Coordinates of C-alpha atoms in Angstrom, one line a residue:
X1 CA 0.0 0.0 0.0
X2 CA 1.1 3.6 -0.8
X3 CA 0.3 6.7 1.3
X4 CA 0.4 10.2 -0.2
X5 CA 0.8 13.0 2.4
X6 CA -0.9 16.2 1.1
X7 CA 1.0 18.8 3.2
X8 CA -0.7 21.9 1.7
X9 CA -1.3 23.1 5.3
X10 CA 1.9 21.7 6.7
X11 CA 2.5 18.7 8.9
X12 CA 2.8 18.0 12.6
X13 CA 2.8 15.0 14.8
X14 CA -0.7 15.3 16.0
X15 CA -2.0 16.0 12.5
X16 CA -0.3 12.8 11.3
X17 CA -1.9 10.8 14.1
X18 CA -5.3 12.3 13.4
X19 CA -5.1 11.5 9.7
X20 CA -4.0 7.9 10.3
X21 CA -6.9 7.4 12.8
X22 CA -9.3 9.0 10.4
X23 CA -8.0 6.6 7.6
X24 CA -9.0 3.6 9.7
X25 CA -6.4 3.0 12.4
X26 CA -8.4 2.1 15.6
X27 CA -7.3 4.2 18.6
X28 CA -7.4 1.1 20.7
X29 CA -4.8 -0.6 18.5
X30 CA -2.7 2.6 18.6
X31 CA -2.8 2.6 22.4
X32 CA -1.9 -1.1 22.5
X33 CA 1.1 -0.5 20.2
X34 CA 2.3 2.5 22.2
X35 CA 2.0 0.6 25.4
X36 CA 5.1 -1.3 24.3
X37 CA 7.2 1.8 25.0
X38 CA 8.4 2.3 28.6
X39 CA 6.4 5.6 28.8
X40 CA 3.7 6.4 31.3
X41 CA 1.7 9.5 32.4
X42 CA -0.1 10.3 29.2
X43 CA -3.5 9.7 27.6
X44 CA -4.4 9.5 23.9
X45 CA -7.7 11.1 22.9
X46 CA -9.7 11.4 19.7
X47 CA -12.5 13.8 18.6
X48 CA -14.2 15.0 15.5
X49 CA -13.7 18.6 14.6
X50 CA -14.0 21.0 11.7
X51 CA -11.3 23.2 10.2
X52 CA -12.5 26.0 7.8
X53 CA -15.8 24.0 7.5
X54 CA -14.1 20.7 6.7
X55 CA -14.5 17.6 8.8
X56 CA -11.3 16.2 10.4
X57 CA -10.1 14.0 13.3
X58 CA -8.1 15.5 16.1
X59 CA -5.9 13.2 18.1
X60 CA -4.2 14.7 21.2
X61 CA -1.5 13.4 23.6
X62 CA -2.7 14.6 27.1
X63 CA 0.0 14.7 29.7
X64 CA -1.5 13.8 33.0
X65 CA 1.0 15.8 35.1
X66 CA 2.6 18.9 33.5
X67 CA 6.2 19.1 34.3
X68 CA 6.2 15.6 35.7
X69 CA 8.6 12.7 35.0
X70 CA 9.6 12.4 31.3
X71 CA 9.0 16.0 30.4
X72 CA 12.5 17.2 30.8
X73 CA 15.2 17.6 28.1
X74 CA 16.6 14.4 26.8
X75 CA 19.9 13.4 25.2
X76 CA 20.3 10.9 22.4
X77 CA 21.3 8.1 24.8
X78 CA 18.0 8.7 26.7
X79 CA 15.8 8.4 23.6
X80 CA 17.9 5.4 22.3
X81 CA 17.4 3.6 25.7
X82 CA 13.6 4.2 25.6
X83 CA 13.4 2.7 22.1
X84 CA 15.8 -0.2 22.6
X85 CA 14.2 -1.3 25.9
X86 CA 10.7 -1.2 24.3
X87 CA 9.0 -4.4 23.1
X88 CA 8.2 -2.8 19.7
X89 CA 8.9 -4.8 16.5
X90 CA 12.4 -4.5 15.2
X91 CA 11.4 -2.6 12.0
X92 CA 9.5 0.1 14.0
X93 CA 12.4 0.4 16.5
X94 CA 14.8 0.9 13.6
X95 CA 12.6 3.5 11.9
X96 CA 12.1 5.3 15.2
X97 CA 15.8 5.4 15.9
X98 CA 16.3 6.8 12.4
X99 CA 13.8 9.6 12.9
X100 CA 15.2 10.6 16.2
X101 CA 18.8 10.4 15.0
X102 CA 17.8 12.9 12.3
X103 CA 16.2 15.2 14.9
X104 CA 19.4 15.1 17.1
X105 CA 21.7 15.7 14.1
X106 CA 19.5 18.7 13.0
X107 CA 19.7 20.2 16.5
X108 CA 23.4 19.6 16.7
X109 CA 24.0 21.5 13.4
X110 CA 21.8 24.4 14.6
X111 CA 23.7 24.7 17.9
X112 CA 27.2 23.9 16.6
X113 CA 27.5 20.7 18.7
X114 CA 27.5 16.9 18.4
X115 CA 24.3 14.9 18.1
X116 CA 25.2 12.9 21.2
X117 CA 25.7 16.0 23.3
X118 CA 22.7 18.2 22.5
X119 CA 19.5 18.1 24.5
X120 CA 16.0 17.9 23.0
X121 CA 13.6 20.1 25.0
X122 CA 10.1 20.1 23.5
X123 CA 11.2 17.3 21.1
X124 CA 12.3 15.0 23.9
X125 CA 9.0 15.2 25.7
X126 CA 6.5 12.4 26.0
X127 CA 4.1 13.8 23.4
X128 CA 6.8 14.1 20.7
X129 CA 7.8 10.4 21.3
X130 CA 4.2 9.3 21.2
X131 CA 3.5 11.3 18.0
X132 CA 6.5 9.8 16.2
X133 CA 6.0 6.2 17.3
X134 CA 2.2 6.5 17.0
X135 CA 2.7 7.5 13.4
X136 CA 5.0 4.6 12.7
X137 CA 2.7 2.1 14.3
X138 CA -0.3 3.6 12.4
X139 CA 1.4 3.3 9.1
X140 CA 2.2 -0.3 9.9
X141 CA -1.4 -1.1 10.9
X142 CA -2.6 0.2 7.5
X143 CA 0.0 -1.9 5.7
X144 CA 1.7 1.1 4.1
X145 CA 5.1 0.3 2.8
X146 CA 5.8 3.5 0.7
X147 CA 5.1 7.1 1.5
X148 CA 5.1 10.0 -1.0
X149 CA 4.4 13.6 -0.2
X150 CA 3.5 17.0 -1.7
X151 CA 5.8 20.0 -1.3
X152 CA 5.6 21.1 2.3
X153 CA 3.9 24.4 3.4
X154 CA 5.9 25.9 6.3
X155 CA 3.7 28.8 7.3
X156 CA 5.3 32.1 8.3
X157 CA 5.8 34.4 11.3
X158 CA 7.5 33.3 14.5
X159 CA 7.3 30.6 17.2
X160 CA 8.1 30.6 20.9
X161 CA 10.5 27.8 21.9
X162 CA 12.8 26.9 24.9
X163 CA 15.4 29.0 23.1
X164 CA 13.1 32.1 22.8
X165 CA 11.3 33.5 19.9
X166 CA 12.4 32.0 16.6
X167 CA 11.4 32.5 13.0
X168 CA 9.3 30.1 11.0
X169 CA 10.5 27.6 9.9
X170 CA 12.3 26.9 13.2
X171 CA 16.0 26.2 12.6
X172 CA 15.6 22.5 13.3
X173 CA 12.8 22.2 10.8
X174 CA 14.8 24.0 8.2
X175 CA 17.7 21.6 8.7
X176 CA 15.4 18.6 8.5
X177 CA 13.8 19.8 5.2
X178 CA 17.0 20.4 3.3
X179 CA 16.7 19.1 -0.2
X180 CA 12.9 18.9 0.0
X181 CA 10.5 21.2 -1.9
X182 CA 9.0 23.7 0.6
X183 CA 7.1 27.0 0.4
X184 CA 5.7 29.6 2.8
X185 CA 2.1 30.7 2.8
X186 CA 0.8 34.0 4.3
X187 CA -0.7 32.2 7.3
X188 CA 1.3 33.6 10.3
X189 CA 1.7 30.3 12.1
X190 CA 4.2 27.4 12.3
X191 CA 2.3 25.0 10.0
X192 CA 5.2 22.5 9.9
X193 CA 6.7 21.6 13.2
X194 CA 10.1 19.9 13.8
X195 CA 8.3 16.7 14.6
X196 CA 6.3 16.8 11.4
X197 CA 9.5 17.8 9.4
X198 CA 11.3 14.8 11.0
X199 CA 8.5 12.4 10.1
X200 CA 8.0 13.4 6.5
X201 CA 11.7 13.8 5.7
X202 CA 12.5 10.4 7.1
X203 CA 9.5 8.5 5.6
X204 CA 8.8 10.0 2.2
X205 CA 10.5 8.3 -0.8
X206 CA 9.8 11.4 -2.9
X207 CA 8.0 14.8 -3.1
X208 CA 5.8 16.1 -5.9
X209 CA 2.5 15.2 -7.6
X210 CA 0.6 12.2 -6.4
X211 CA 1.9 9.0 -7.9
X212 CA -0.5 6.8 -9.8
X213 CA -2.5 4.9 -7.2
X214 CA -6.0 3.5 -6.7
X215 CA -7.2 5.4 -3.6
X216 CA -9.1 3.3 -1.1
X217 CA -8.9 5.4 2.0
X218 CA -8.6 9.1 2.8
X219 CA -7.6 10.3 6.3
X220 CA -7.9 13.9 7.4
X221 CA -6.0 15.0 10.5
X222 CA -6.6 18.4 12.2
X223 CA -4.1 20.8 13.6
X224 CA -4.6 23.0 16.7
X225 CA -5.8 26.2 15.0
X226 CA -8.8 26.9 12.9
X227 CA -7.8 29.5 10.2
X228 CA -10.1 31.5 8.0
X229 CA -7.5 31.5 5.1
X230 CA -7.3 27.7 4.7
X231 CA -8.2 24.5 6.5
X232 CA -5.5 23.5 9.1
X233 CA -5.5 19.8 8.1
X234 CA -3.2 17.1 6.8
X235 CA -4.7 14.7 4.2
X236 CA -3.4 11.2 3.7
X237 CA -4.6 9.3 0.7
X238 CA -4.0 5.5 0.8
X239 CA -4.2 3.0 -2.0
X240 CA -2.5 0.4 -4.1
X241 CA 0.0 1.4 -6.7
X242 CA -1.7 1.1 -10.1
X243 CA 1.6 0.0 -11.8
X244 CA 1.9 -3.1 -9.5
X245 CA -1.3 -4.8 -10.6
X246 CA -2.5 -3.5 -13.9
X247 CA -1.2 -3.8 -17.4
X248 CA -2.0 -1.3 -20.1
X249 CA -2.0 -1.6 -23.9
X250 CA 0.6 -3.6 -25.6
X251 CA 1.8 -5.3 -22.3
X252 CA 3.1 -2.0 -20.9
X253 CA 2.3 -1.8 -17.2
X254 CA 0.9 1.3 -15.7
X255 CA 3.5 3.5 -14.0
X256 CA 4.9 3.0 -10.5
X257 CA 7.4 5.0 -8.6
X258 CA 11.1 4.2 -7.8
X259 CA 13.8 6.0 -5.9
X260 CA 16.9 7.3 -7.8
X261 CA 20.0 7.8 -5.6
X262 CA 23.1 9.4 -7.1
X263 CA 26.5 10.5 -5.9
X264 CA 29.7 11.8 -7.7
X265 CA 33.0 10.3 -6.6
X266 CA 36.5 11.2 -7.7
X267 CA 38.7 9.9 -4.9
X268 CA 38.0 6.2 -4.5
X269 CA 39.9 3.1 -5.4
X270 CA 38.0 1.7 -8.5
X271 CA 38.4 -1.9 -7.1
X272 CA 35.8 -1.1 -4.5
X273 CA 33.0 -0.6 -7.1
X274 CA 32.6 -4.3 -7.7
X275 CA 32.1 -5.1 -4.0
X276 CA 29.8 -2.1 -3.6
X277 CA 27.6 -3.1 -6.5
X278 CA 27.4 -6.7 -5.2
X279 CA 26.3 -5.4 -1.8
X280 CA 23.6 -3.1 -3.3
X281 CA 22.2 -5.8 -5.5
X282 CA 22.1 -8.3 -2.6
X283 CA 20.2 -5.7 -0.6
X284 CA 17.6 -5.4 -3.3
X285 CA 18.7 -2.7 -5.7
X286 CA 16.7 -2.7 -9.0
X287 CA 19.8 -1.5 -10.9
X288 CA 23.2 0.0 -10.2
X289 CA 25.4 1.7 -12.8
X290 CA 28.4 3.9 -13.2
X291 CA 28.8 6.9 -15.5
X292 CA 32.2 8.5 -16.2
X293 CA 32.1 12.3 -15.7
X294 CA 34.5 15.3 -15.5
X295 CA 34.4 17.1 -12.1
X296 CA 35.8 20.4 -10.9
X297 CA 39.4 21.1 -11.7
X298 CA 39.1 18.7 -14.6
X299 CA 39.3 15.7 -12.4
X300 CA 37.8 12.5 -13.9
X301 CA 35.1 11.0 -11.7
X302 CA 32.3 8.5 -11.5
X303 CA 28.5 9.1 -11.0
X304 CA 27.1 6.2 -9.0
X305 CA 23.4 5.7 -9.7
X306 CA 21.2 3.3 -7.8
X307 CA 17.6 2.5 -8.6
X308 CA 15.5 1.0 -5.8
X309 CA 12.0 0.5 -4.5
X310 CA 11.1 3.5 -2.3
X311 CA 10.9 1.4 0.8
X312 CA 14.6 0.4 0.4
X313 CA 15.9 3.9 -0.2
X314 CA 17.3 4.4 3.3
X315 CA 19.1 1.0 3.2
X316 CA 20.7 1.9 -0.1
X317 CA 21.8 5.3 1.2
X318 CA 23.3 3.7 4.3
X319 CA 25.3 1.2 2.2
X320 CA 26.6 3.9 -0.1
X321 CA 27.8 6.2 2.7
X322 CA 29.4 3.3 4.6
X323 CA 31.1 1.6 1.6
X324 CA 32.3 4.6 -0.4
X325 CA 34.3 7.8 0.1
X326 CA 31.1 9.9 -0.7
X327 CA 30.3 12.6 1.9
X328 CA 26.9 13.3 0.4
X329 CA 24.4 12.2 -2.2
X330 CA 21.1 13.2 -3.7
X331 CA 17.9 11.2 -4.2
X332 CA 14.6 11.8 -5.9
X333 CA 11.4 9.9 -6.9
X334 CA 10.9 9.0 -10.5
X335 CA 8.0 7.4 -12.4
X336 CA 8.6 4.4 -14.7
X337 CA 6.7 2.2 -17.1
X338 CA 7.9 -1.4 -17.8
X339 CA 6.9 -4.1 -20.2
X340 CA 4.9 -7.0 -18.8
X341 CA 7.4 -9.8 -18.1
X342 CA 7.3 -13.5 -17.3
X343 CA 10.1 -16.0 -16.6
X344 CA 9.9 -19.4 -18.3
X345 CA 12.4 -22.2 -19.2
X346 CA 13.7 -23.6 -22.5
X347 CA 15.3 -26.9 -23.2
X348 CA 18.5 -27.0 -25.3
X349 CA 21.0 -29.7 -26.1
X350 CA 23.1 -28.3 -23.2
X351 CA 20.3 -28.4 -20.7
X352 CA 17.5 -26.1 -19.3
X353 CA 17.9 -22.4 -19.4
X354 CA 15.6 -19.8 -17.9
X355 CA 14.5 -17.0 -20.3
X356 CA 12.7 -13.7 -19.7
X357 CA 9.8 -13.0 -22.0
X358 CA 8.6 -9.5 -22.5
X359 CA 5.3 -8.8 -24.2
X360 CA 5.3 -6.0 -26.9
X361 CA 1.9 -5.3 -28.4
X362 CA -0.9 -7.9 -28.6
X363 CA 1.1 -10.5 -30.5
X364 CA 4.8 -9.7 -30.4
X365 CA 7.2 -10.8 -27.7
X366 CA 10.9 -10.5 -26.9
X367 CA 12.9 -13.3 -25.4
X368 CA 16.2 -12.9 -23.4
X369 CA 18.2 -15.8 -22.0
X370 CA 19.4 -15.5 -18.4
X371 CA 23.1 -14.7 -18.6
X372 CA 24.1 -16.7 -15.4
X373 CA 22.5 -19.9 -16.8
X374 CA 24.2 -19.5 -20.1
X375 CA 27.6 -18.7 -18.5
X376 CA 27.4 -21.9 -16.3
X377 CA 26.6 -24.1 -19.3
X378 CA 29.4 -22.5 -21.4
X379 CA 31.9 -23.3 -18.6
X380 CA 30.6 -26.8 -18.0
X381 CA 30.7 -27.9 -21.7
X382 CA 33.6 -25.7 -22.6
X383 CA 31.7 -24.1 -25.5
X384 CA 31.5 -20.4 -26.5
X385 CA 29.0 -18.4 -24.5
X386 CA 27.7 -17.0 -27.8
X387 CA 26.9 -20.6 -29.0
X388 CA 24.8 -21.3 -25.9
X389 CA 22.8 -18.1 -26.3
X390 CA 22.2 -19.0 -30.0
X391 CA 21.0 -22.5 -28.9
X392 CA 18.5 -20.9 -26.6
X393 CA 17.2 -18.6 -29.5
X394 CA 16.9 -21.7 -31.7
X395 CA 15.2 -23.6 -28.9
X396 CA 17.5 -26.6 -29.3

């Protein structure tokens, strides 16, 4: 399932929770999931509201004792301990750690410190932790594996924080939204909070128009304010990717979305590329390729490009940054259309070979022998690889 976050009025943690509940996540299941965190002293509530005349669901995290335990500033080690000692599933733990790591890194850059030294004030409070993990649990309950989003409305004006009066977007939000399309509307309010910025920047595989999906559910989550200028809501549209299940004319499947990840490298031993590509393919990359380029000061370099399913984007990025000399990369979402394909087998005088058959038009098809099968046969019988490929084409 795919979810499209329509952030035309920004995004916050409570808006995300409200939209997910409105899309069909039972509040009881959300509470049960959140009870696996070692957090107490809060209550989760739900109510129906209107924003600029539109119906929406408002979900709030009510702290039972203001200023009580768990409401102070927290360091990375505190948040990590809460997550790791929880009984949440491993994937949700990992996603939560990733979201909070991004928050700490953003705060560290803003304050000129290290991520393991800075404190989170408002962002380390119980309600922020519940908002983030409630959102991850809600996405899991709905079976959503891929998130896309619109450009993000930041709002304008200023916001009061533990560090005093700050401009909108707050510095941490701006850091989190680097490389993401954003804009500012005349509404003098913080429409996108740091929690919302952390969620959408961590979860979304791409930003732009809605991908081709068959919408089955729409959730509308409300923010705190009711503006005249525009409804203070977040819409989440959920459905199946049309390209995964439907084939169009001539065997061409309807479009789906992929993540494209790129980085330019000019200072790495070229022997490493073979190992890197092997790791990326083993992790599920759809394709990996290298392009020769000329970089600044006329230095020859390589553009590494990786195509992957959106849900595997972060894993691909982690492999690239760990296994190469790259200190930064770029990624974006791209649409694609592919021919309808099937895998079959053909018998030859050398043995059975798997072949890929692609349908072109109503009666025409293309056949391609699997290289690895042909290579093994060529080595086994000590015959030219080309001869094996021709034998498959002749079907004998």
